Amino acid sequence: MLRYIARRIIQFIPVFLGVTLILFVMQNVVPGDPIKLIAGEKKLDPQTEINLRASYHLIETDENGAPIFDEEGNTIETPLWKRYISYITGLLHGDLGRSYQQNGKEVTKILSQKYPYTFKLAVVAIVLESIIGIAAGMVSAIKRYSAWDVGVTLVTSGLVAMPAFWFGMLQQLFWGILMKQWTGGGFYLPISGTGGPYAEFPSWVYYILPALTLAAVSTAYTARIMRSQLLEVLNQDYIRTARAKGLSRRAVIWRHALKNALIPVVTYIGMDFGGMLAGAILTETVFNWPGVGFETYRAISQRDWPIVMGSVTVIVIVVMVINLIVDISYAFLDPRIRFDGSNNE
Amino acid sequence: MFGFGRKKKQATDWVDLKTQPVPEGHHLLEVNDLKMYFHTQDGVVKAVNGVSYTLDRGETLGVVGESGSGKSVTSLTIMGLIDMPPGKIEGGDVLYRGRSLVKMTEEEMEHIRGNDIAMIFQDPMTSLNPVYTIGRQLSEGMILHRGYSKQQALQRSIELLQMVGIPNAEQRVKDYPHEFSGGMRQRVMIAMALACDPDILIADEPTTALDVTIQAQIIELMQKMQEENGNAIIMITHDLGVVADIADKIMVMYAGQPVEFGTAEEIFYEPIHPYTWGLNRSIPDPVIDEKRPLTPIKGNPPSLVNAPAGCAFSPRCPYATDLCRTEQPPTYVTETGHYSRCHYAHDASFVSANAPETSRTKTMLDHAADAVAAAQEGGEA
């Protein structure tokens, strides 16, 4: 097992280098000069512009950080490969660079402020998704062709078809405006922007709508996967064997069918959790949620490349680690899977 | 089909039926004119249509027939493992020690299954739950029916594995099904079925999925277990050869109906139904010559939805007459209880003229003679 994990972590390296390299090249292809954008509408003073470029290592500098000029008095642009290497070197030292826009604030600092919100939202969403999705799928499979099953199928089809941002807006409209009398505007607060993007959200209430929106589509998929898996497992020969032993239908489902049916569902939920930790751009934007997704969206629109690079770098690592955990969890669910080639047929 | 209700299991007032004596005038298991129909969109499938037999402790009944002849459905009906709907018992009864299994509630049937009547299935590769150890799966029934603790059940599981000939049972009990070969898994299935010392063991094609070399071992094991425990066996197979040695009685099924029933000797040496003759001729003979050609039964089994008007076998029967094609044959019973559903079963001259020369022992003797003759020829040449 340990050897397997080590091998997988080594496999992270090329994936990681590939993704960051592609992004690094892309940010140089996208039109728009980020340094000029710092000043917005105003013209930048040439000396300030040179100093800014030097401080972001976009032009060659000497040991003291002063810019180097060529014979014609122009600055020398640092080649892409050099900047990439210095980015990776900085990364290995835990330095993701500084933001262009937010007064040169360190990216690591920005991300560490945003990540808790994304993480908490993802946890609430994944808990909702697991409980509602698995329960709905089980009821649907066990009471096949009943009103329950039809209801679950209809609702899941609706949720899958609905874009997340629209579902979020509908909820805001319904709970925040139409039901204001009833909710007392409680659901309304986080979406009105009161308190700004750095507002603290002390109450769990504020998680409900964003988490529901974030979990909606995947809950529908979870329910569908659970239903089809459970139906398939219930047709297996070993279920008949368990029934022939004298186990009750309930015992057969809980002890024999569930564990087998859950294997693909756990995969799906695990992958989905990785995706949610990567930041839910649509949900976070609709709800003004101060998480990584919203921050990344903002950074892209402002060409704030260090933040985009930083958050993507963290996302790549998080997704790869989550995938590894999902793969390892297989071994505990399904004894037929062994990672070191031993005990295998 | 499956309920969610969280009811208390194990009614305390349940008395194990297998500890009760068989009531006067009853057999251990009596199947009377059992009819199990499936109501599907295409119509009513008459999967089991009037099956009757009796079985006592220590006996072995062979149920022989092609795929789709209703032999598996009969035993699953006895076990109460058919989903209803689509299945429906349209008539007849199953009496176990004088009690009707058909009328029992689901909870009562849970006491019967695995405890009084146990079952082994065709494919040992898929009949064990892949995510639990063998020991856990073996223990389950004993914990449920006998109230064993986990420790006791595990101890007994090891003994059972030793009984069915699995080496190193103390270690193997902790292994998962995929760590066993097909033959070993079928041994585990037998151990599991016998765990609660059942009265009746139903084996649904227990050797079909196994290597020929393993088949004989499994059959022998089941016989040995029967000698030790005195249980009855219902052996379901499409292979007459499998039941030849071990069955006391044989029921030949065709299109949901028993077409011939008798002792093993009667079915092998004096069969009186053309379908049984066909089955006998379909067994490959080691020496195929003009005297013992391999003659398969032509055609396919009929649809169980639109069964032929007359005898179900008439479309494939080489001796069929207009009477066969229009009228259902009556059941002809001999003095020994040997019965056949054929219009001409009572006609001794018809039977003797057409019955194949299938006396197994006789054929064996012939083979021996042939072999001797061949050896002599070889010697002379």
XYZ file of C-alpha atoms in Angstrom:
726
model
C 0.000 0.000 0.000
C 2.738 2.452 0.934
C 4.593 1.659 -2.264
C 1.418 2.289 -4.227
C 0.925 5.683 -2.581
C 4.554 6.616 -3.227
C 4.196 5.642 -6.885
C 1.030 7.694 -7.225
C 2.657 10.738 -5.641
C 5.558 10.470 -8.084
C 2.984 10.388 -10.880
C 1.688 13.730 -9.594
C 4.853 15.487 -10.742
C 4.421 15.342 -14.543
C 0.685 16.112 -14.295
C 1.427 19.055 -12.073
C 4.227 20.424 -14.254
C 2.088 20.002 -17.372
C -0.905 21.865 -16.001
C 1.123 24.779 -14.614
C 3.169 25.060 -17.811
C 0.050 25.230 -19.993
C -1.412 27.929 -17.771
C 1.822 29.834 -17.704
C 2.000 29.890 -21.481
C -1.679 30.800 -21.767
C -1.427 33.865 -19.562
C 1.172 35.222 -21.975
C -1.075 34.622 -24.975
C -4.183 36.271 -23.529
C -4.382 39.906 -24.641
C -4.174 42.714 -22.093
C -1.169 43.965 -20.144
C -1.780 43.251 -16.447
C 0.621 45.991 -15.326
C -1.212 48.630 -17.338
C -4.487 47.328 -15.890
C -3.289 48.061 -12.346
C -3.768 51.768 -12.953
C -7.159 51.194 -14.550
C -8.306 54.174 -16.638
C -5.286 56.332 -15.709
C -1.966 56.394 -17.582
C 0.958 54.925 -15.656
C 3.999 57.029 -15.025
C 6.835 55.334 -17.097
C 9.235 55.080 -14.147
C 6.513 53.579 -11.912
C 5.650 51.116 -14.652
C 9.295 50.015 -14.948
C 9.547 49.663 -11.166
C 6.344 47.598 -11.080
C 7.583 45.304 -13.861
C 10.864 44.904 -12.043
C 9.154 44.077 -8.755
C 7.082 41.332 -10.467
C 10.256 40.010 -12.206
C 8.766 40.630 -15.622
C 11.969 42.363 -16.772
C 15.610 41.501 -16.141
C 17.080 43.093 -13.022
C 20.466 43.154 -11.356
C 21.209 41.828 -7.852
C 19.782 44.944 -6.181
C 16.501 44.689 -8.062
C 17.258 47.623 -10.319
C 16.141 47.167 -13.944
C 18.776 46.488 -16.617
C 18.546 48.509 -19.827
C 19.820 47.607 -23.308
C 21.831 49.987 -25.582
C 18.674 51.781 -26.713
C 17.560 52.397 -23.135
C 14.713 49.877 -23.210
C 14.039 47.310 -20.513
C 14.746 43.630 -21.315
C 11.782 41.283 -20.961
C 12.541 38.160 -18.919
C 12.044 35.087 -21.141
C 9.079 32.803 -20.366
C 11.178 29.768 -19.392
C 13.127 31.815 -16.861
C 9.953 33.118 -15.276
C 8.455 29.631 -15.191
C 11.517 28.231 -13.445
C 11.482 31.024 -10.887
C 7.743 30.408 -10.367
C 8.326 26.708 -9.695
C 11.306 27.513 -7.447
C 9.166 29.939 -5.485
C 6.387 27.357 -5.289
C 8.744 24.800 -3.770
C 9.528 27.394 -1.116
C 5.843 28.009 -0.483
C 5.811 31.284 -2.381
C 3.057 31.735 -4.965
C 4.015 35.292 -5.853
C 2.102 38.509 -5.315
C -1.175 39.812 -6.672
C -1.057 42.485 -9.384
C -4.241 44.115 -8.250
C -4.457 43.919 -4.460
C -1.488 46.179 -3.707
C 0.960 43.349 -4.197
C -0.589 41.197 -1.480
C 0.909 37.700 -1.296
C -1.145 35.084 -3.139
C -0.651 32.531 -0.359
C -2.191 34.985 2.077
C -5.174 35.662 -0.192
C -5.803 31.979 -0.807
C -5.475 31.057 2.859
C -8.146 33.648 3.606
C -10.478 32.340 0.904
C -9.994 28.593 1.271
C -11.772 28.129 4.633
C -14.997 29.461 3.101
C -14.756 27.191 0.080
C -13.837 24.225 2.267
C -16.710 24.724 4.710
C -19.187 25.212 1.885
C -17.899 22.070 0.141
C -18.191 20.009 3.333
C -21.781 21.120 3.942
C -22.635 20.479 0.288
C -21.044 17.037 0.266
C -22.844 16.036 3.468
C -26.155 17.143 1.962
C -25.335 15.357 -1.269
C -24.406 12.091 0.442
C -27.381 11.955 2.768
C -30.056 13.118 0.347
C -28.609 11.455 -2.742
C -27.989 8.033 -1.223
C -31.287 7.982 0.664
C -33.284 9.056 -2.390
C -31.507 6.511 -4.576
C -32.149 3.725 -2.084
C -35.831 4.523 -1.694
C -36.116 4.777 -5.444
C -34.538 1.366 -6.005
C -36.273 -0.417 -3.144
C -39.718 0.967 -3.952
C -39.169 0.612 -7.672
C -41.971 1.937 -9.908
C -43.771 3.380 -6.877
C -44.810 7.020 -6.509
C -41.523 7.560 -4.615
C -39.495 6.264 -7.507
C -41.371 8.387 -10.041
C -40.980 11.436 -7.804
C -37.232 10.934 -7.366
C -36.783 10.396 -11.104
C -38.695 13.566 -11.950
C -36.882 15.715 -9.380
C -33.441 14.413 -10.373
C -34.163 15.024 -14.060
C -35.193 18.577 -13.213
C -32.091 19.224 -11.116
C -29.731 17.811 -13.726
C -31.312 19.996 -16.387
C -31.117 23.175 -14.292
C -27.965 25.342 -14.485
C -26.496 25.954 -11.034
C -26.548 29.758 -11.276
C -30.198 29.802 -12.293
C -31.156 27.418 -9.502
C -29.281 29.667 -7.074
C -31.046 32.786 -8.322
C -34.435 31.070 -8.139
C -33.736 30.176 -4.528
C -32.701 33.727 -3.731
C -35.882 34.998 -5.312
C -38.059 32.522 -3.493
C -36.544 32.551 0.001
C -35.160 36.030 0.071
C -37.892 37.994 -1.610
C -41.131 36.043 -1.951
C -40.807 34.449 1.494
C -39.242 37.423 3.222
C -42.069 37.615 5.756
C -41.500 34.051 6.722
C -37.699 33.845 6.709
C -37.325 37.314 8.157
C -34.771 37.921 5.423
C -32.475 35.437 7.118
C -31.576 33.802 3.863
C -31.367 37.166 2.217
C -28.341 38.541 4.057
C -25.448 36.850 2.301
C -26.803 37.602 -1.146
C -27.557 41.260 -0.564
C -23.861 41.912 -0.121
C -24.341 43.295 3.368
C -20.993 43.251 5.057
C -19.078 42.978 1.805
C -17.011 40.082 0.509
C -15.019 39.822 3.756
C -18.080 39.570 5.940
C -18.027 36.883 8.571
C -20.763 34.307 8.324
C -21.175 33.156 11.882
C -24.431 31.302 11.440
C -24.890 27.977 9.705
C -28.036 29.434 8.161
C -26.010 31.201 5.531
C -24.638 27.913 4.270
C -28.007 26.451 3.379
C -28.757 28.107 0.069
C -25.244 28.100 -1.399
C -24.713 24.500 -0.282
C -28.054 23.414 -1.752
C -27.193 25.132 -5.016
C -23.717 23.654 -5.100
C -24.986 20.160 -4.267
C -28.113 20.166 -6.454
C -26.801 18.620 -9.661
C -24.468 16.146 -7.967
C -27.175 15.073 -5.529
C -29.319 14.203 -8.523
C -26.478 12.189 -10.063
C -25.737 10.498 -6.746
C -29.372 9.437 -6.438
C -29.375 8.067 -9.965
C -26.111 6.168 -9.572
C -27.300 4.791 -6.235
C -30.608 3.658 -7.736
C -29.091 1.889 -10.725
C -26.302 0.314 -8.669
C -28.647 -0.972 -5.997
C -31.021 -2.403 -8.590
C -28.120 -4.121 -10.288
C -26.734 -5.511 -7.050
C -30.157 -6.752 -5.947
C -30.216 -8.904 -9.092
C -26.916 -10.553 -8.255
C -26.677 -14.232 -7.384
C -25.186 -13.532 -3.958
C -28.296 -11.612 -2.964
C -30.340 -14.723 -3.760
C -27.850 -16.746 -1.697
C -28.341 -14.397 1.240
C -32.124 -14.660 0.898
C -31.841 -18.460 0.730
C -29.962 -18.330 4.044
C -33.099 -16.925 5.642
C -32.062 -13.292 5.967
C -34.898 -10.794 5.895
C -35.169 -8.406 2.980
C -34.055 -5.530 5.179
C -30.988 -7.416 6.380
C -30.138 -8.388 2.812
C -30.249 -4.761 1.696
C -28.310 -3.315 4.612
C -25.728 -6.054 5.007
C -25.252 -7.486 1.534
C -26.475 -5.048 -1.109
C -25.483 -1.674 0.293
C -21.742 -2.149 0.560
C -21.513 -3.449 -2.993
C -23.750 -0.737 -4.393
C -21.859 2.027 -2.611
C -18.503 1.436 -4.327
C -19.252 3.511 -7.476
C -21.228 6.049 -5.449
C -18.263 6.690 -3.167
C -16.091 7.256 -6.230
C -18.513 9.769 -7.617
C -18.919 11.647 -4.336
C -15.164 11.683 -3.778
C -14.452 13.107 -7.225
C -17.232 15.608 -6.713
C -15.736 16.728 -3.412
C -12.465 17.360 -5.235
C -14.359 19.471 -7.748
C -16.092 21.447 -5.014
C -12.807 22.180 -3.265
C -11.570 23.533 -6.567
C -14.061 26.285 -5.963
C -17.570 26.529 -7.297
C -17.237 29.580 -9.513
C -20.923 29.850 -10.442
C -22.337 29.217 -6.984
C -19.831 31.449 -5.237
C -20.408 34.254 -7.729
C -24.196 34.079 -7.479
C -24.055 34.120 -3.681
C -21.129 36.534 -3.402
C -19.364 33.816 -1.440
C -15.848 34.885 -0.426
C -14.297 31.613 -1.572
C -11.609 30.519 -3.993
C -14.007 30.165 -6.914
C -15.238 33.723 -6.648
C -11.689 34.988 -6.168
C -10.458 33.089 -9.226
C -13.332 34.415 -11.306
C -12.505 37.955 -10.197
C -8.797 37.461 -10.854
C -9.381 36.135 -14.379
C -11.546 39.119 -15.318
C -8.829 41.470 -14.016
C -5.888 39.550 -15.569
C -4.525 39.060 -12.054
C -2.389 36.120 -13.196
C -0.525 35.329 -9.953
C -3.838 34.644 -8.209
C -5.102 32.510 -11.100
C -1.837 30.577 -11.185
C -1.832 30.167 -7.432
C -5.394 28.984 -7.077
C -5.079 26.593 -10.020
C -1.864 25.205 -8.564
C -3.583 24.542 -5.260
C -6.634 23.102 -7.049
C -4.459 20.667 -9.023
C -2.826 19.445 -5.823
C -6.141 19.162 -3.969
C -7.852 17.246 -6.782
C -4.955 14.844 -7.156
C -4.834 14.161 -3.423
C -8.612 13.614 -3.261
C -8.434 11.193 -6.197
C -5.691 9.293 -4.449
C -7.778 9.077 -1.275
C -10.751 7.808 -3.300
C -8.602 5.142 -4.932
C -7.222 4.056 -1.575
C -10.725 3.900 -0.099
C -11.575 1.256 -2.717
C -9.341 -1.205 -0.973
C -11.426 -0.895 2.158
C -14.722 -1.247 0.315
C -13.762 -3.947 -2.145
C -11.376 -6.656 -0.960
C -10.761 -7.774 -4.556
C -8.668 -4.643 -5.080
C -5.106 -4.923 -3.868
C -2.549 -2.336 -4.826
C 0.691 -4.188 -4.561
C -0.157 -7.095 -6.824
C -0.051 -9.545 -3.940
C -2.947 -11.857 -3.092
C -4.304 -11.396 -6.579
C -5.647 -14.105 -8.788
C -40.489 -5.703 -3.239
C -38.184 -4.997 -0.320
C -39.613 -3.473 2.814
C -38.052 -0.731 4.865
C -39.820 -1.490 8.130
C -37.603 -1.810 11.181
C -39.295 -4.779 12.819
C -37.902 -6.932 15.615
C -36.508 -10.131 14.155
C -36.713 -13.639 15.592
C -40.179 -14.340 16.910
C -39.453 -16.165 20.128
C -42.418 -18.510 19.899
C -41.161 -20.104 16.689
C -40.559 -23.847 17.018
C -38.065 -25.343 14.613
C -40.099 -27.503 12.271
C -37.234 -29.912 11.694
C -37.344 -30.950 15.360
C -41.001 -31.927 14.961
C -41.956 -35.436 13.815
C -43.443 -35.808 10.349
C -47.228 -36.065 10.922
C -48.924 -39.384 10.227
C -49.853 -39.785 6.573
C -47.451 -37.102 5.393
C -44.053 -37.112 3.750
C -41.155 -34.798 4.604
C -41.913 -32.751 1.508
C -45.026 -33.032 -0.597
C -45.536 -31.014 -3.727
C -49.114 -31.274 -4.967
C -50.049 -30.084 -8.433
C -47.999 -26.895 -7.988
C -48.618 -24.126 -10.518
C -46.478 -21.004 -10.687
C -47.378 -18.550 -13.428
C -45.658 -15.301 -14.311
C -47.848 -12.444 -15.456
C -45.794 -10.511 -17.999
C -46.580 -7.969 -20.688
C -46.457 -10.719 -23.314
C -48.973 -12.874 -21.487
C -49.039 -15.508 -18.795
C -45.903 -17.643 -18.634
C -46.826 -21.005 -17.193
C -43.376 -21.716 -15.773
C -44.510 -24.497 -13.452
C -47.700 -26.218 -14.467
C -48.809 -29.048 -12.248
C -45.718 -30.503 -10.571
C -46.234 -33.211 -7.955
C -43.804 -35.352 -6.012
C -42.984 -36.534 -2.532
C -39.660 -36.723 -0.751
C -38.502 -38.331 2.495
C -35.375 -37.932 4.595
C -32.306 -39.568 3.136
C -33.791 -39.647 -0.351
C -32.450 -37.959 -3.449
C -34.751 -36.643 -6.131
C -33.289 -35.787 -9.508
C -35.107 -33.133 -11.512
C -34.035 -33.287 -15.133
C -34.984 -31.072 -18.045
C -33.807 -28.544 -20.601
C -33.291 -24.865 -19.841
C -36.652 -23.208 -19.320
C -38.442 -26.407 -18.411
C -39.329 -24.967 -15.023
C -37.025 -27.062 -12.872
C -35.341 -24.119 -11.150
C -38.584 -22.183 -10.747
C -40.131 -25.193 -8.990
C -37.435 -25.201 -6.333
C -37.385 -21.423 -5.990
C -41.157 -21.582 -5.450
C -40.651 -24.105 -2.670
C -38.114 -21.744 -1.097
C -40.472 -18.799 -1.514
C -37.816 -16.916 -3.453
C -39.958 -15.980 -6.448
C -40.945 -12.314 -6.522
C -44.698 -12.016 -6.450
C -45.616 -10.176 -8.637
C -44.720 -10.975 -11.409
C -44.983 -14.563 -10.157
C -48.214 -15.971 -8.793
C -49.046 -19.366 -7.368
C -52.124 -20.338 -9.356
C -52.784 -23.575 -7.608
C -51.405 -26.527 -5.720
C -49.532 -26.669 -2.465
C -46.158 -27.465 -0.932
C -46.292 -29.305 2.384
C -43.198 -29.507 4.551
C -43.735 -31.825 7.512
C -47.440 -31.371 6.940
C -47.277 -27.548 7.008
C -48.078 -25.549 3.908
C -45.121 -23.443 2.812
C -47.297 -21.621 0.293
C -49.528 -20.250 3.054
C -46.681 -19.237 5.367
C -45.969 -15.567 6.021
C -42.704 -14.046 4.872
C -41.397 -14.061 8.441
C -42.189 -17.740 8.905
C -40.481 -18.523 5.605
C -37.363 -16.737 6.876
C -37.190 -19.386 9.608
C -37.556 -22.169 7.048
C -34.986 -20.877 4.568
C -31.450 -21.909 5.360
C -32.604 -23.699 8.482
C -34.989 -26.415 7.267
C -34.510 -26.106 3.526
C -31.197 -24.900 2.142
C -30.128 -24.274 -1.415
C -26.970 -24.393 -3.511
C -26.857 -22.444 -6.745
C -25.455 -23.024 -10.165
C -22.630 -20.540 -10.379
C -20.315 -20.548 -7.358
C -18.322 -17.697 -8.915
C -21.167 -15.210 -8.425
C -23.118 -16.769 -5.576
C -20.863 -15.500 -2.794
C -20.772 -11.865 -1.748
C -17.390 -10.520 -2.911
C -16.966 -7.984 -0.102
C -17.251 -10.274 2.921
C -15.011 -13.063 4.157
C -16.057 -16.683 3.776
C -16.208 -16.994 7.553
C -18.613 -14.129 7.886
C -20.885 -15.476 5.175
C -20.828 -18.954 6.700
C -21.567 -17.610 10.168
C -24.547 -15.539 9.161
C -27.070 -18.376 8.973
C -25.938 -19.935 12.253
C -26.126 -16.622 14.100
C -29.598 -16.098 12.666
C -31.140 -19.545 13.111
C -29.195 -21.042 15.964
C -28.452 -17.953 18.013
C -24.708 -18.642 17.985
C -22.305 -15.932 19.073
C -19.887 -14.664 16.431
C -17.104 -16.680 18.027
C -19.110 -19.917 18.132
C -20.259 -19.429 14.562
C -16.708 -18.848 13.368
C -15.516 -21.965 15.174
C -18.307 -23.981 13.575
C -17.481 -22.432 10.183
C -13.950 -23.781 10.455
C -15.312 -27.240 11.232
C -17.694 -27.031 8.282
C -14.888 -26.032 5.929
C -12.847 -28.981 7.155
C -15.866 -31.242 6.602
C -16.220 -30.213 2.976
C -12.523 -30.787 2.414
C -11.006 -27.325 2.348
C -7.409 -27.564 3.532
C -6.017 -25.119 6.079
C -9.532 -24.108 7.131
C -8.418 -21.964 10.101
C -6.663 -19.607 7.689
C -9.076 -19.891 4.781
C -12.045 -18.816 6.874
C -10.608 -15.292 6.846
C -10.236 -15.227 3.061
C -12.517 -13.572 0.556
C -14.434 -15.460 -2.155
C -12.138 -14.292 -4.953
C -9.276 -16.079 -3.263
C -10.941 -19.459 -3.892
C -11.218 -21.503 -7.091
C -14.615 -22.419 -8.553
C -14.641 -25.921 -7.087
C -13.561 -24.621 -3.686
C -16.275 -22.000 -3.781
C -18.884 -24.638 -4.487
C -17.561 -26.540 -1.462
C -18.006 -23.361 0.563
C -21.570 -23.086 -0.776
C -22.257 -26.657 0.326
C -20.787 -25.914 3.752
C -22.973 -22.821 3.966
C -26.091 -24.739 2.970
C -25.377 -27.479 5.508
C -24.427 -25.050 8.299
C -27.768 -25.324 10.072
C -28.198 -29.024 9.377
C -31.197 -28.681 7.041
C -33.764 -31.382 6.273
C -33.697 -30.718 2.568
C -30.825 -29.573 0.380
C -31.846 -28.196 -2.992
C -28.951 -28.188 -5.443
C -29.702 -26.169 -8.584
C -27.247 -27.414 -11.210
C -24.416 -27.465 -8.676
C -21.835 -28.793 -11.123
C -22.784 -27.069 -14.375
C -20.283 -24.231 -13.994
C -17.451 -26.470 -12.849
C -14.662 -28.383 -14.555
C -15.521 -31.973 -15.390
C -12.782 -33.151 -13.050
C -14.322 -31.231 -10.161
C -17.932 -32.255 -10.894
C -17.538 -35.789 -9.571
C -15.838 -34.521 -6.403
C -18.717 -32.165 -5.651
C -21.350 -34.854 -6.262
C -19.432 -37.275 -4.038
C -19.167 -34.636 -1.331
C -22.918 -34.062 -1.406
C -23.513 -37.797 -1.135
C -21.093 -38.110 1.767
C -22.776 -35.225 3.581
C -26.147 -36.847 2.983
C -24.937 -40.099 4.526
C -23.712 -38.220 7.597
C -26.693 -35.896 8.052
C -29.535 -37.917 6.598
C -30.941 -34.938 4.736
C -32.940 -35.215 1.540
C -31.499 -33.814 -1.693
C -33.280 -32.330 -4.663
C -30.749 -32.353 -7.481
C -31.695 -30.164 -10.396
C -29.765 -30.743 -13.594
C -30.039 -30.858 -17.342
C -27.592 -33.733 -17.402
C -29.035 -37.196 -16.905
C -25.508 -38.450 -16.261
C -25.205 -36.364 -13.086
C -28.218 -37.941 -11.412
C -27.605 -41.452 -12.732
C -25.634 -42.630 -9.741
C -27.111 -40.711 -6.875
C -30.833 -40.185 -7.464
C -33.432 -42.474 -5.924
C -36.244 -40.887 -7.897
C -36.109 -38.856 -11.062
C -38.604 -36.363 -12.399
C -38.235 -35.406 -16.047
C -39.678 -31.972 -16.749
C -40.697 -30.444 -20.031
C -42.314 -27.026 -20.562
C -43.219 -26.613 -16.909
C -44.743 -30.052 -16.559
C -43.358 -33.300 -15.234
C -43.588 -35.643 -18.227
C -42.212 -38.716 -16.510
C -41.540 -39.604 -12.908
C -40.147 -42.816 -11.485
C -37.293 -44.428 -9.667
C -33.873 -43.920 -11.180
C -33.949 -47.484 -12.454
C -37.295 -47.007 -14.149
C -36.191 -43.794 -15.829
C -32.942 -45.284 -17.070
C -33.945 -48.845 -17.926
C -37.693 -48.662 -18.636
C -38.499 -45.113 -19.703
C -41.975 -44.809 -21.187
C -42.027 -41.198 -22.416
C -40.595 -40.182 -25.819
C -38.938 -37.103 -24.283
C -37.017 -39.258 -21.803
C -35.951 -41.455 -24.705
C -34.715 -38.351 -26.478
C -32.719 -37.295 -23.418
C -31.215 -40.749 -23.172
C -30.195 -40.717 -26.813
C -28.625 -37.277 -26.301
C -26.033 -38.538 -23.837
C -22.777 -38.881 -25.752
C -21.605 -42.452 -25.806
C -17.855 -43.082 -25.646
C -18.263 -45.380 -28.646
C -20.451 -43.884 -31.336
C -21.431 -46.377 -33.972
C -24.577 -47.405 -35.847
C -25.907 -49.206 -32.836
C -25.589 -46.210 -30.484
C -25.812 -43.048 -32.541
C -25.856 -39.674 -30.770
C -29.321 -38.378 -31.603
C -30.195 -34.930 -30.333
C -33.817 -33.914 -29.866
C -34.702 -31.704 -32.818
C -36.172 -28.239 -32.400
C -36.478 -25.969 -29.380
C -38.616 -26.013 -26.260
C -42.021 -24.408 -26.841
C -42.977 -20.936 -25.734
C -44.489 -21.088 -22.272
C -46.871 -18.278 -23.204
C -48.495 -19.912 -26.198
C -48.132 -23.574 -25.356
C -49.130 -26.095 -28.054
C -52.755 -27.176 -27.876
C -52.090 -30.811 -27.237
C -49.075 -32.477 -25.705
C -46.370 -29.852 -25.164
C -43.751 -32.165 -26.647
C -45.799 -33.043 -29.741
C -44.089 -30.538 -32.122
C -40.736 -32.214 -31.475
C -41.908 -35.769 -30.912
C -41.094 -38.141 -33.813
C -44.047 -40.353 -32.858
C -46.643 -37.593 -32.555
C -50.099 -38.304 -33.974
C -53.132 -36.051 -34.498
C -54.360 -37.077 -31.054
C -51.107 -35.773 -29.535
C -51.404 -32.452 -31.316
C -54.969 -31.766 -30.229
C -55.442 -33.245 -26.785
C -53.491 -32.944 -23.547
C -52.256 -36.398 -22.591
C -53.569 -37.960 -19.377
C -51.176 -39.113 -16.681
C -50.577 -42.824 -16.998
C -49.482 -44.387 -13.716
C -48.068 -47.903 -13.341
C -48.450 -50.019 -10.209
C -45.058 -48.859 -8.907
C -46.007 -45.187 -9.073
C -43.945 -44.648 -12.235
C -45.924 -42.155 -14.293
C -45.817 -40.621 -17.744
C -47.785 -37.963 -19.531
C -48.036 -39.597 -22.932
C -51.084 -40.790 -24.854
C -49.284 -44.011 -25.716
C -47.511 -44.770 -22.433
C -49.945 -47.604 -21.710
C -49.178 -49.219 -25.067
C -46.475 -51.768 -24.271
C -45.828 -52.595 -27.916
C -45.311 -48.899 -28.789
C -42.897 -48.523 -25.897
C -40.879 -51.638 -26.619
C -40.700 -50.829 -30.334
C -39.379 -47.305 -29.875
C -37.535 -47.105 -26.542
C -33.813 -46.697 -27.129
C -31.362 -49.324 -26.131
C -30.038 -47.353 -23.206
C -29.493 -49.795 -20.419
C -26.372 -48.183 -19.058
C -25.008 -51.376 -17.574
C -25.777 -53.229 -20.760
C -23.999 -50.601 -22.804
C -21.069 -50.809 -20.454
C -20.939 -54.553 -20.968
C -21.116 -54.004 -24.706
C -18.253 -51.544 -24.467
C -16.225 -54.030 -22.500
C -16.952 -56.650 -25.148
C -16.063 -54.206 -27.908
C -12.842 -53.339 -26.149
C -11.945 -57.001 -25.741
C -12.761 -57.637 -29.389
C -10.675 -54.661 -30.451
C -7.793 -55.832 -28.327
C -8.019 -59.289 -29.846
C -8.101 -57.859 -33.373
C -5.099 -55.735 -32.517
C -3.340 -58.780 -31.150
C -4.089 -60.796 -34.236
C -2.947 -58.081 -36.641
